Structure formats: C-alpha cells, structure tokens
Amino acid sequence: MNFADGISKKPARSTRAMYPSIPRRVLIATQNAGKVREFRRLLKGLAAQFLGLDELPSVPPPSEDGSTFLDNARIKARYYSQHFGEFALADDSGLVVDALNGAPGVHSARYGGDELSDEDRTDLLLSRMSDVPRENRTARFVCVVVVCDPKLRDDFLHAQGTVEGRIAFEKRGVNGFGYDPVFVPHGERRTTAEMGSEEKDRLSHRGSAIRAIAPALERLLLGG
Ligand code: IMP
C-alpha cells in the first residue's frame, strides 16, 4: 500500500487542499452486476462519488491472464484507471476448493468454459464433487481489491479478504450471485445465497477486503 506514503509528500496547497468538499470520483471497475451491487453497499460510507462502468462509454474488458488474484485485480484496476483517467477500484475473486486442488480459483468466472451460465458452473462444481464426503468439502472465497490512481500507473493500494467454509451437496437460496447457492460459511448451516445482503457483507471475502482497504482509500481520497 505504498502510495498512501506518497500523499504526504505532495504540495500542501493542492486543489484538493483548497476544495476538500469536492468528492473524488472512483470508478467501480467491474462488469459483474453482482459485484457492483455488493461494492456499492460496502463503499456507502466513504466520501467519494462512485461510478459504474455502465455510466461511461463501453470499452472491451482487459484479458485477465495473471496467475494470482492480485495480478488480475491489478490488471483490471490499472486498465480502467488509465483508460478513463479516473481512480479505479477492481477486485479479482473466486472460490478455492481443497478437494479440487484449489480449482476453480482464479478461473472461477470461466470454470467449464465461457459459454456456461453461473448456474451451469455451480452444477459442474457439484458434479465434480459428488463423491467427496462432508469432511473433505472445505473451501474458501478469496477477494483481492486493488485501487489505482490514474496519475500513478505502477502504484496501487490493495487488500485481501477470505471467508472459510464448505461446499454444500445441493444448491440452496436465491440471493447473491455466482457460487453463493453452494457455499456454506464456517459455523453456518445456510449458504450465502440464503442470507440477507447485510449478513453476507458482514462475513464475506469482499466485505473483509473493503474494510481492510477503507482506511488507506480514505486517506487517498482526502489527498491532493
Ligand atoms: P472475476 O473476479 O471477475 O474473475 O470473477 C470471480 C468469479 O468468482 C465470479 O464470476 C463468481 O463466479 C465467483 N465469485 C466471486 N465472488 C463471489 C461471491 O461473493 N459469491 C459467489 N461467487 C463469487
């Protein structure tokens, strides 16, 4: 999180110092509608104007060819902040299943092929785990959030959140998105798709990552 350090080195009489009440614009740089809903809820208390990609001219997504969540989150945040000249917040997230050697992991959004729906992917995961007993169905959702400043191409803020749990034997619930109908957080009987949005935010990987990055993001937003 090294560009928080850079803020204190900027001149004191910056535009931001003179007009601190003008909210910064921050782009929520994801095409995933489920993530946008969660980010908007989680970022509500921060003093910024959050924009969605749907409010800007459309642009093809970058190719997510990194090998880690951090690489891919950084690719997305940097690409959109450079393209639009805005602060951009992006995440890369996914479901890491121990019995599948960490799959679908960074490939969660494309598991089984691009043509599958979220529901097809969840069915595929359940079918690949049909012989796995309850005690070996451990898994976790991981989320890495990155924020890029358009002026600082190679510098960025980042934070990670994780929620431990297990894969259910069947789909349950209609809330959330993606693999929520089959993920049961540790200490729970319900899937995250059976929880209300505030409840999911309190325990989710995305909630933890946003809470971890919030103090540095606030300093950045107040900077010059
Ligand atoms: P990406 O970060 O855009 O590459 O996609 C992450 C993928 O992981 C999503 O498309 C979902 O399939 C899955 N995923 C990430 N976070 C969640 C979540 O909170 N609930 C359910 N699925 C998730």
Coordinates of N, CA and C and ligand atoms in Angstrom, one line a residue:
M1 N 0.9 -1.2 0.0 CA 0.0 0.0 0.0 C 0.9 1.2 0.0
N2 N 1.7 1.3 -1.0 CA 2.8 2.3 -0.9 C 2.4 3.7 -1.4
F3 N 1.2 3.9 -2.1 CA 1.0 5.2 -2.5 C 0.4 6.1 -1.4
A4 N -0.1 5.5 -0.3 CA -0.5 6.3 0.8 C 0.7 7.1 1.3
D5 N 1.9 6.5 1.3 CA 3.1 7.3 1.7 C 3.3 8.5 0.8
G6 N 3.0 8.4 -0.5 CA 3.3 9.5 -1.4 C 2.4 10.7 -1.1
I7 N 1.3 10.5 -0.5 CA 0.3 11.6 -0.3 C 1.0 12.7 0.5
S8 N 1.7 12.3 1.6 CA 2.2 13.3 2.5 C 3.3 14.2 1.8
K9 N 3.9 13.6 0.7 CA 4.9 14.4 0.0 C 4.4 15.4 -1.0
K10 N 3.1 15.4 -1.2 CA 2.5 16.4 -2.2 C 2.5 17.8 -1.6
P11 N 2.5 18.8 -2.5 CA 2.4 20.2 -2.0 C 1.1 20.4 -1.2
A12 N 1.2 21.2 -0.2 CA 0.1 21.4 0.7 C -1.0 22.1 0.0
R13 N -0.8 23.1 -0.9 CA -1.8 23.9 -1.5 C -2.3 23.2 -2.8
S14 N -2.7 22.0 -2.7 CA -3.2 21.3 -3.9 C -4.7 21.7 -4.1
T15 N -5.2 21.4 -5.3 CA -6.7 21.7 -5.5 C -7.5 21.0 -4.4
R16 N -7.1 19.8 -4.0 CA -7.9 19.0 -3.0 C -7.8 19.8 -1.7
A17 N -6.6 20.3 -1.3 CA -6.5 21.0 -0.1 C -7.4 22.3 -0.1
M18 N -7.5 22.9 -1.3 CA -8.2 24.2 -1.3 C -9.7 23.9 -1.4
Y19 N -10.1 22.8 -2.0 CA -11.6 22.5 -2.2 C -11.8 21.1 -1.7
P20 N -11.6 20.8 -0.4 CA -11.8 19.5 0.2 C -13.2 18.9 0.1
S21 N -14.2 19.7 -0.2 CA -15.5 19.2 -0.2 C -15.9 18.6 -1.6
I22 N -15.1 18.8 -2.6 CA -15.4 18.2 -3.9 C -15.1 16.7 -3.8
P23 N -16.2 15.9 -4.0 CA -15.9 14.5 -3.8 C -15.1 13.9 -5.0
R24 N -14.1 13.0 -4.7 CA -13.4 12.3 -5.7 C -14.3 11.4 -6.4
R25 N -14.0 11.2 -7.7 CA -14.8 10.2 -8.5 C -13.9 8.9 -8.4
V26 N -14.6 7.8 -8.1 CA -13.9 6.5 -8.1 C -14.8 5.5 -8.9
L27 N -14.1 4.9 -9.9 CA -14.8 4.0 -10.8 C -14.8 2.6 -10.2
I28 N -16.0 2.0 -10.1 CA -16.1 0.6 -9.7 C -15.9 -0.2 -10.9
A29 N -14.7 -0.7 -11.1 CA -14.2 -1.3 -12.4 C -14.5 -2.8 -12.5
T30 N -15.8 -3.1 -12.6 CA -16.2 -4.5 -12.9 C -17.4 -4.5 -13.7
Q31 N -17.5 -5.6 -14.6 CA -18.7 -5.8 -15.5 C -19.7 -6.7 -14.8
N32 N -19.3 -7.2 -13.6 CA -20.1 -8.2 -12.9 C -21.2 -7.5 -12.0
A33 N -22.5 -7.6 -12.4 CA -23.5 -6.9 -11.7 C -23.6 -7.2 -10.3
G34 N -23.4 -8.5 -9.9 CA -23.4 -8.9 -8.5 C -22.4 -8.2 -7.7
K35 N -21.2 -8.1 -8.3 CA -20.1 -7.4 -7.5 C -20.4 -5.9 -7.4
V36 N -21.0 -5.3 -8.5 CA -21.3 -3.9 -8.4 C -22.2 -3.6 -7.2
R37 N -23.3 -4.5 -7.1 CA -24.3 -4.3 -6.0 C -23.6 -4.3 -4.7
E38 N -22.7 -5.3 -4.5 CA -22.0 -5.5 -3.2 C -21.1 -4.3 -3.0
F39 N -20.3 -3.9 -4.0 CA -19.4 -2.8 -3.8 C -20.1 -1.5 -3.4
R40 N -21.2 -1.3 -4.1 CA -22.0 0.0 -3.7 C -22.4 0.0 -2.3
R41 N -22.9 -1.2 -1.8 CA -23.3 -1.3 -0.4 C -22.1 -1.1 0.5
L42 N -21.0 -1.8 0.2 CA -19.9 -1.8 1.1 C -19.1 -0.4 1.2
L43 N -19.2 0.4 0.1 CA -18.5 1.6 0.0 C -19.3 2.8 0.4
K44 N -20.6 2.6 0.8 CA -21.5 3.6 1.1 C -21.0 4.7 2.0
G45 N -20.3 4.4 3.0 CA -19.8 5.4 4.0 C -18.7 6.3 3.5
L46 N -18.0 6.0 2.4 CA -16.8 6.7 2.0 C -17.2 8.0 1.2
A47 N -16.4 9.0 1.5 CA -16.7 10.3 0.8 C -16.2 10.4 -0.6
A48 N -16.9 9.7 -1.5 CA -16.5 9.7 -2.9 C -17.7 9.5 -3.7
Q49 N -17.6 9.9 -5.0 CA -18.7 9.7 -5.9 C -18.3 8.4 -6.7
F50 N -19.0 7.3 -6.4 CA -18.7 6.0 -7.1 C -19.5 5.9 -8.4
L51 N -18.7 5.6 -9.5 CA -19.3 5.4 -10.8 C -19.3 4.0 -11.2
G52 N -20.2 3.6 -12.0 CA -20.2 2.2 -12.6 C -19.7 2.3 -14.0
L53 N -19.2 1.2 -14.6 CA -18.7 1.2 -16.0 C -19.9 1.5 -16.9
D54 N -21.1 1.2 -16.4 CA -22.3 1.4 -17.3 C -22.6 2.9 -17.4
E55 N -21.9 3.8 -16.7 CA -22.1 5.3 -16.8 C -21.1 5.9 -17.7
L56 N -20.2 5.1 -18.3 CA -19.1 5.5 -19.2 C -19.2 4.8 -20.5
P57 N -18.5 5.4 -21.5 CA -18.6 4.7 -22.9 C -18.0 3.3 -22.7
S58 N -18.6 2.4 -23.5 CA -18.2 1.0 -23.3 C -16.8 0.7 -23.9
V59 N -16.1 -0.1 -23.2 CA -14.7 -0.5 -23.6 C -14.6 -2.0 -23.4
P60 N -13.8 -2.7 -24.3 CA -13.7 -4.1 -24.2 C -12.9 -4.4 -22.9
P61 N -13.2 -5.5 -22.2 CA -12.5 -5.8 -20.9 C -11.1 -6.2 -21.2
P62 N -10.2 -6.0 -20.2 CA -8.8 -6.5 -20.4 C -8.7 -8.0 -20.3
S63 N -7.7 -8.6 -20.9 CA -7.6 -10.1 -20.7 C -6.9 -10.3 -19.3
E64 N -7.6 -11.2 -18.5 CA -7.2 -11.5 -17.2 C -6.2 -12.7 -17.2
D65 N -5.0 -12.4 -17.6 CA -4.1 -13.5 -17.8 C -3.0 -13.6 -16.7
G66 N -3.3 -13.0 -15.6 CA -2.4 -13.2 -14.4 C -2.6 -14.5 -13.8
S67 N -1.6 -14.9 -12.9 CA -1.8 -16.2 -12.3 C -2.2 -16.1 -10.9
T68 N -2.4 -14.9 -10.3 CA -2.9 -14.8 -9.0 C -4.1 -13.8 -9.0
F69 N -4.8 -13.8 -7.8 CA -5.9 -12.9 -7.7 C -5.4 -11.4 -7.7
L70 N -4.2 -11.2 -7.1 CA -3.6 -9.9 -7.1 C -3.2 -9.4 -8.5
D71 N -2.6 -10.3 -9.2 CA -2.2 -9.9 -10.6 C -3.4 -9.5 -11.4
N72 N -4.5 -10.3 -11.3 CA -5.7 -10.0 -12.1 C -6.4 -8.7 -11.7
A73 N -6.5 -8.6 -10.3 CA -7.2 -7.4 -9.8 C -6.4 -6.1 -10.3
R74 N -5.1 -6.2 -10.3 CA -4.2 -5.1 -10.7 C -4.4 -4.8 -12.2
I75 N -4.4 -5.9 -13.0 CA -4.6 -5.7 -14.4 C -5.9 -4.9 -14.7
K76 N -7.0 -5.3 -14.0 CA -8.3 -4.6 -14.2 C -8.3 -3.1 -13.7
A77 N -7.8 -2.9 -12.5 CA -7.8 -1.6 -11.9 C -6.9 -0.6 -12.7
R78 N -5.8 -1.1 -13.1 CA -4.9 -0.3 -13.9 C -5.4 0.1 -15.3
Y79 N -6.0 -1.0 -15.9 CA -6.5 -0.8 -17.3 C -7.6 0.3 -17.3
Y80 N -8.6 0.1 -16.4 CA -9.7 1.1 -16.4 C -9.3 2.5 -15.9
S81 N -8.4 2.5 -14.9 CA -8.0 3.9 -14.5 C -7.2 4.6 -15.6
Q82 N -6.3 3.9 -16.3 CA -5.6 4.5 -17.4 C -6.5 4.9 -18.5
H83 N -7.4 4.0 -18.8 CA -8.3 4.3 -20.0 C -9.2 5.5 -19.7
F84 N -9.8 5.6 -18.5 CA -10.8 6.7 -18.3 C -10.1 7.8 -17.5
G85 N -8.9 7.7 -17.1 CA -8.3 8.8 -16.3 C -9.0 9.0 -15.0
E86 N -9.5 8.0 -14.4 CA -10.2 8.0 -13.1 C -9.5 7.1 -12.1
F87 N -9.8 7.4 -10.8 CA -9.4 6.4 -9.8 C -10.3 5.2 -10.1
A88 N -9.7 4.0 -10.0 CA -10.5 2.8 -10.3 C -10.2 1.7 -9.2
L89 N -11.4 1.1 -8.8 CA -11.3 0.1 -7.8 C -11.8 -1.2 -8.5
A90 N -11.0 -2.2 -8.4 CA -11.4 -3.5 -9.1 C -11.1 -4.6 -8.1
D91 N -11.8 -5.8 -8.3 CA -11.3 -6.9 -7.5 C -11.1 -8.1 -8.4
D92 N -10.4 -9.1 -7.9 CA -10.4 -10.4 -8.5 C -10.7 -11.3 -7.4
S93 N -11.6 -12.2 -7.7 CA -12.1 -13.1 -6.6 C -12.5 -14.5 -7.1
G94 N -12.7 -15.4 -6.2 CA -13.0 -16.7 -6.7 C -13.1 -17.7 -5.5
L95 N -13.5 -18.9 -5.9 CA -13.8 -20.0 -4.9 C -12.6 -21.0 -5.0
V96 N -12.0 -21.3 -3.9 CA -10.8 -22.2 -3.9 C -11.3 -23.4 -3.1
V97 N -11.4 -24.6 -3.8 CA -11.9 -25.8 -3.2 C -10.8 -26.8 -3.0
D98 N -10.6 -27.2 -1.8 CA -9.4 -28.1 -1.5 C -9.5 -29.4 -2.2
A99 N -10.7 -30.0 -2.3 CA -10.8 -31.3 -2.9 C -10.5 -31.3 -4.4
L100 N -10.6 -30.1 -5.0 CA -10.3 -29.9 -6.4 C -8.9 -29.2 -6.6
N101 N -8.0 -29.4 -5.6 CA -6.7 -28.8 -5.7 C -6.7 -27.3 -6.0
G102 N -7.6 -26.6 -5.4 CA -7.7 -25.2 -5.5 C -8.6 -24.6 -6.6
A103 N -9.1 -25.5 -7.5 CA -10.0 -25.1 -8.5 C -11.3 -24.7 -7.9
P104 N -12.1 -23.9 -8.6 CA -11.8 -23.1 -9.8 C -10.9 -21.9 -9.6
G105 N -10.7 -21.5 -8.4 CA -9.6 -20.4 -8.1 C -9.7 -19.2 -9.0
V106 N -8.6 -18.8 -9.5 CA -8.6 -17.6 -10.4 C -9.4 -17.8 -11.6
H107 N -9.8 -19.0 -12.0 CA -10.6 -19.2 -13.2 C -12.1 -19.4 -12.8
S108 N -12.5 -18.9 -11.6 CA -13.9 -19.1 -11.2 C -14.9 -18.6 -12.2
A109 N -14.6 -17.4 -12.8 CA -15.6 -16.8 -13.7 C -15.8 -17.6 -15.0
R110 N -14.7 -18.4 -15.3 CA -14.7 -19.1 -16.6 C -14.7 -20.6 -16.5
Y111 N -14.9 -21.1 -15.3 CA -14.9 -22.5 -15.0 C -15.8 -23.3 -15.9
G112 N -15.3 -24.3 -16.6 CA -16.1 -25.1 -17.5 C -16.3 -24.5 -18.9
G113 N -15.8 -23.3 -19.1 CA -15.9 -22.6 -20.5 C -16.8 -21.4 -20.4
D114 N -16.5 -20.5 -21.4 CA -17.1 -19.2 -21.4 C -18.6 -19.2 -21.7
E115 N -19.1 -20.3 -22.3 CA -20.5 -20.4 -22.7 C -21.4 -20.7 -21.5
L116 N -20.9 -21.2 -20.4 CA -21.7 -21.6 -19.3 C -22.3 -20.4 -18.5
S117 N -23.5 -20.6 -18.0 CA -24.0 -19.6 -17.0 C -23.5 -19.9 -15.6
D118 N -23.8 -19.0 -14.7 CA -23.4 -19.2 -13.3 C -24.0 -20.5 -12.8
E119 N -25.2 -20.7 -13.2 CA -25.9 -21.9 -12.7 C -25.3 -23.2 -13.2
D120 N -24.9 -23.2 -14.5 CA -24.2 -24.3 -15.1 C -22.9 -24.6 -14.4
R121 N -22.2 -23.5 -14.1 CA -20.8 -23.7 -13.4 C -21.0 -24.3 -12.0
T122 N -22.1 -23.8 -11.3 CA -22.3 -24.4 -10.0 C -22.7 -25.9 -10.1
D123 N -23.5 -26.2 -11.1 CA -23.8 -27.6 -11.3 C -22.6 -28.5 -11.6
L124 N -21.7 -27.9 -12.4 CA -20.5 -28.6 -12.8 C -19.6 -28.8 -11.5
L125 N -19.5 -27.8 -10.7 CA -18.7 -28.0 -9.4 C -19.4 -29.1 -8.6
L126 N -20.7 -29.1 -8.4 CA -21.3 -30.1 -7.6 C -21.1 -31.5 -8.2
S127 N -21.2 -31.6 -9.6 CA -21.0 -32.9 -10.2 C -19.5 -33.4 -10.0
R128 N -18.6 -32.5 -10.0 CA -17.2 -32.9 -9.8 C -16.9 -33.3 -8.4
M129 N -17.8 -32.9 -7.5 CA -17.6 -33.2 -6.1 C -18.6 -34.2 -5.5
S130 N -19.2 -34.9 -6.4 CA -20.3 -35.8 -6.0 C -19.8 -36.9 -5.1
D131 N -18.6 -37.3 -5.2 CA -18.1 -38.4 -4.3 C -17.3 -37.9 -3.1
V132 N -17.2 -36.6 -2.9 CA -16.4 -36.0 -1.8 C -17.2 -36.0 -0.6
P133 N -16.8 -36.6 0.5 CA -17.6 -36.6 1.8 C -17.5 -35.2 2.4
R134 N -18.5 -35.0 3.3 CA -18.6 -33.7 4.0 C -17.3 -33.2 4.6
E135 N -16.6 -34.0 5.3 CA -15.4 -33.5 6.0 C -14.3 -33.1 5.0
N136 N -14.4 -33.5 3.7 CA -13.4 -33.0 2.7 C -13.9 -32.0 1.8
R137 N -15.0 -31.4 2.1 CA -15.6 -30.4 1.2 C -15.2 -28.9 1.6
T138 N -14.1 -28.8 2.3 CA -13.6 -27.4 2.7 C -13.3 -26.6 1.5
A139 N -13.6 -25.3 1.6 CA -13.4 -24.3 0.5 C -13.3 -22.9 1.1
R140 N -12.9 -22.0 0.3 CA -12.9 -20.6 0.8 C -13.1 -19.7 -0.4
F141 N -13.8 -18.6 -0.2 CA -13.9 -17.5 -1.1 C -12.8 -16.5 -0.8
V142 N -12.1 -16.1 -1.9 CA -11.0 -15.1 -1.7 C -11.3 -13.9 -2.6
C143 N -11.0 -12.7 -2.1 CA -11.2 -11.5 -2.9 C -10.0 -10.6 -2.6
V144 N -9.3 -10.1 -3.7 CA -8.3 -9.1 -3.6 C -8.8 -7.9 -4.3
V145 N -8.8 -6.8 -3.6 CA -9.3 -5.5 -4.1 C -8.0 -4.6 -4.4
V146 N -8.0 -3.9 -5.5 CA -6.9 -3.0 -5.9 C -7.6 -1.7 -6.2
V147 N -6.9 -0.6 -5.8 CA -7.3 0.8 -6.2 C -6.1 1.4 -6.9
C148 N -6.3 1.9 -8.1 CA -5.3 2.6 -8.9 C -5.6 4.1 -9.1
D149 N -4.6 4.9 -9.0 CA -4.7 6.3 -9.2 C -4.2 6.5 -10.7
P150 N -5.0 7.2 -11.5 CA -4.6 7.3 -12.9 C -3.3 8.0 -13.1
K151 N -2.8 8.8 -12.2 CA -1.5 9.5 -12.3 C -0.4 8.6 -12.0
L152 N -0.6 7.6 -11.2 CA 0.5 6.7 -10.7 C 0.3 5.3 -11.3
R153 N 0.8 5.1 -12.5 CA 0.5 3.9 -13.3 C 0.9 2.6 -12.5
D154 N 2.0 2.6 -11.9 CA 2.5 1.4 -11.3 C 2.4 1.3 -9.8
D155 N 1.6 2.2 -9.2 CA 1.5 2.2 -7.8 C 0.0 2.0 -7.5
F156 N -0.2 1.2 -6.4 CA -1.6 0.9 -6.1 C -1.8 0.5 -4.7
L157 N -3.1 0.6 -4.3 CA -3.5 0.1 -2.9 C -4.0 -1.3 -3.1
H158 N -3.8 -2.2 -2.2 CA -4.5 -3.5 -2.3 C -4.8 -4.1 -0.9
A159 N -5.8 -5.0 -0.9 CA -6.1 -5.7 0.4 C -6.8 -7.0 0.0
Q160 N -6.7 -8.0 0.9 CA -7.3 -9.3 0.6 C -8.3 -9.6 1.7
G161 N -9.4 -10.3 1.3 CA -10.3 -10.8 2.3 C -10.6 -12.3 1.9
T162 N -10.9 -13.1 3.0 CA -11.2 -14.5 2.8 C -12.3 -14.9 3.7
V163 N -13.1 -15.8 3.2 CA -14.1 -16.4 4.1 C -14.0 -18.0 3.9
E164 N -13.8 -18.7 5.1 CA -13.7 -20.1 5.1 C -15.1 -20.8 5.1
G165 N -15.2 -21.9 4.5 CA -16.5 -22.6 4.6 C -16.4 -24.0 3.9
R166 N -17.5 -24.5 3.4 CA -17.5 -25.8 2.7 C -18.6 -25.7 1.6
I167 N -18.4 -26.7 0.7 CA -19.3 -26.8 -0.4 C -20.5 -27.7 0.0
A168 N -21.7 -27.2 -0.2 CA -22.9 -28.0 0.1 C -23.1 -29.1 -0.9
F169 N -24.1 -30.0 -0.6 CA -24.3 -31.1 -1.5 C -25.3 -30.7 -2.6
E170 N -26.1 -29.6 -2.3 CA -27.0 -29.2 -3.4 C -27.2 -27.7 -3.3
K171 N -27.7 -27.1 -4.3 CA -27.9 -25.6 -4.3 C -29.1 -25.2 -3.4
R172 N -28.9 -24.1 -2.7 CA -29.9 -23.6 -1.8 C -29.9 -22.1 -1.8
G173 N -31.0 -21.4 -2.0 CA -31.1 -20.0 -1.8 C -31.0 -19.3 -3.2
V174 N -31.5 -18.0 -3.2 CA -31.7 -17.3 -4.4 C -30.9 -15.9 -4.4
N175 N -30.3 -15.6 -3.2 CA -29.7 -14.3 -3.1 C -28.2 -14.4 -3.6
G176 N -27.6 -13.2 -3.7 CA -26.2 -13.2 -4.2 C -26.0 -13.5 -5.6
F177 N -24.9 -14.2 -6.0 CA -24.6 -14.5 -7.4 C -23.6 -15.6 -7.4
G178 N -23.2 -16.0 -8.6 CA -22.1 -17.0 -8.8 C -22.3 -18.3 -8.0
Y179 N -21.3 -18.6 -7.2 CA -21.4 -19.9 -6.4 C -22.0 -19.8 -5.0
D180 N -22.7 -18.6 -4.8 CA -23.3 -18.5 -3.5 C -24.3 -19.6 -3.1
P181 N -25.1 -20.2 -4.0 CA -26.0 -21.2 -3.6 C -25.3 -22.5 -3.1
V182 N -24.0 -22.7 -3.3 CA -23.4 -23.9 -2.8 C -22.3 -23.6 -1.7
F183 N -22.2 -22.4 -1.3 CA -21.1 -22.1 -0.3 C -21.7 -21.9 1.1
V184 N -21.3 -22.7 2.1 CA -21.7 -22.6 3.4 C -20.6 -22.1 4.3
P185 N -20.7 -20.8 4.8 CA -19.5 -20.3 5.6 C -19.4 -21.1 6.9
H186 N -18.2 -21.1 7.4 CA -17.8 -21.9 8.6 C -18.8 -21.4 9.7
G187 N -19.3 -22.4 10.5 CA -20.2 -22.1 11.6 C -21.6 -21.8 11.2
E188 N -21.9 -22.0 9.9 CA -23.3 -21.7 9.4 C -23.9 -23.0 8.9
R189 N -25.2 -23.0 8.8 CA -25.9 -24.1 8.1 C -26.4 -23.7 6.7
R190 N -26.6 -22.3 6.6 CA -27.1 -21.8 5.4 C -26.0 -21.5 4.4
T191 N -26.4 -21.5 3.1 CA -25.5 -21.0 2.1 C -25.5 -19.5 2.1
T192 N -24.5 -18.8 1.4 CA -24.6 -17.4 1.4 C -25.7 -16.9 0.5
A193 N -26.3 -17.8 -0.4 CA -27.5 -17.4 -1.1 C -28.7 -17.4 -0.3
E194 N -28.6 -18.0 0.9 CA -29.8 -18.0 1.8 C -29.8 -16.8 2.8
M195 N -28.7 -16.0 2.7 CA -28.5 -14.9 3.7 C -29.0 -13.6 3.1
G196 N -29.3 -12.7 4.0 CA -29.6 -11.3 3.5 C -28.3 -10.6 3.1
S197 N -28.5 -9.5 2.4 CA -27.3 -8.9 1.8 C -26.3 -8.3 3.0
E198 N -27.0 -7.8 4.0 CA -26.1 -7.2 5.1 C -25.4 -8.3 5.8
E199 N -26.0 -9.5 6.0 CA -25.4 -10.6 6.6 C -24.2 -11.1 5.8
K200 N -24.4 -11.2 4.5 CA -23.3 -11.7 3.6 C -22.2 -10.7 3.7
D201 N -22.5 -9.4 3.7 CA -21.4 -8.3 3.7 C -20.6 -8.4 4.9
R202 N -21.2 -8.8 6.1 CA -20.5 -8.8 7.4 C -19.5 -9.9 7.3
L203 N -19.8 -11.1 6.7 CA -18.8 -12.2 6.7 C -18.0 -12.4 5.4
S204 N -18.4 -11.7 4.4 CA -17.9 -12.1 3.1 C -16.4 -11.7 2.8
H205 N -15.8 -12.4 1.9 CA -14.4 -12.0 1.4 C -14.4 -10.6 0.9
R206 N -15.4 -10.2 0.2 CA -15.4 -8.8 -0.4 C -15.6 -7.8 0.7
G207 N -16.5 -8.1 1.7 CA -16.7 -7.2 2.8 C -15.4 -7.1 3.6
S208 N -14.7 -8.2 3.9 CA -13.4 -8.1 4.6 C -12.4 -7.3 3.8
A209 N -12.3 -7.5 2.5 CA -11.3 -6.8 1.7 C -11.6 -5.3 1.7
I210 N -12.8 -4.9 1.6 CA -13.2 -3.5 1.6 C -12.9 -2.9 2.9
R211 N -13.2 -3.6 4.0 CA -13.0 -3.0 5.3 C -11.5 -2.8 5.6
A212 N -10.7 -3.8 5.0 CA -9.2 -3.7 5.2 C -8.6 -2.5 4.3
I213 N -9.2 -2.2 3.2 CA -8.6 -1.2 2.3 C -9.2 0.2 2.7
A214 N -10.3 0.3 3.4 CA -11.0 1.5 3.6 C -10.1 2.6 4.2
P215 N -9.3 2.4 5.3 CA -8.6 3.5 5.8 C -7.6 4.1 4.8
A216 N -6.9 3.3 4.1 CA -5.9 3.8 3.1 C -6.6 4.5 2.0
L217 N -7.8 3.9 1.6 CA -8.6 4.6 0.5 C -9.1 5.9 0.9
E218 N -9.5 6.0 2.2 CA -10.0 7.3 2.7 C -8.9 8.4 2.7
R219 N -7.6 7.9 3.1 CA -6.5 8.9 3.0 C -6.2 9.3 1.6
L220 N -6.3 8.3 0.7 CA -6.0 8.6 -0.7 C -7.1 9.6 -1.2
L221 N -8.3 9.4 -0.9 CA -9.4 10.3 -1.3 C -9.3 11.7 -0.8
L222 N -8.7 11.8 0.4 CA -8.5 13.2 1.0 C -7.2 13.8 0.5
G223 N -6.4 13.1 -0.1 CA -5.1 13.6 -0.6 C -5.2 14.6 -1.7
G224 N -4.1 15.2 -2.1 CA -4.1 16.2 -3.1 C -4.1 15.8 -4.5
Ligands
IMP1 P1 -13.6 -12.4 -11.5 O1 -13.1 -11.9 -10.3 O2 -14.4 -11.3 -12.3 O3 -12.6 -13.1 -12.4 O4 -14.8 -13.4 -11.2 C1 -14.9 -14.0 -10.0 C2 -15.9 -15.2 -10.1 O5 -15.8 -15.8 -8.8 C3 -17.4 -14.7 -10.2 O6 -17.8 -14.7 -11.5 C4 -18.1 -15.8 -9.4 O7 -18.3 -16.9 -10.2 C5 -17.1 -16.1 -8.3 N1 -17.3 -15.3 -7.1 C6 -16.5 -14.3 -6.6 N2 -17.1 -13.8 -5.5 C7 -18.3 -14.4 -5.3 C8 -19.3 -14.3 -4.4 O8 -19.3 -13.4 -3.5 N3 -20.3 -15.2 -4.5 C9 -20.3 -16.1 -5.4 N4 -19.4 -16.3 -6.4 C10 -18.4 -15.4 -6.3

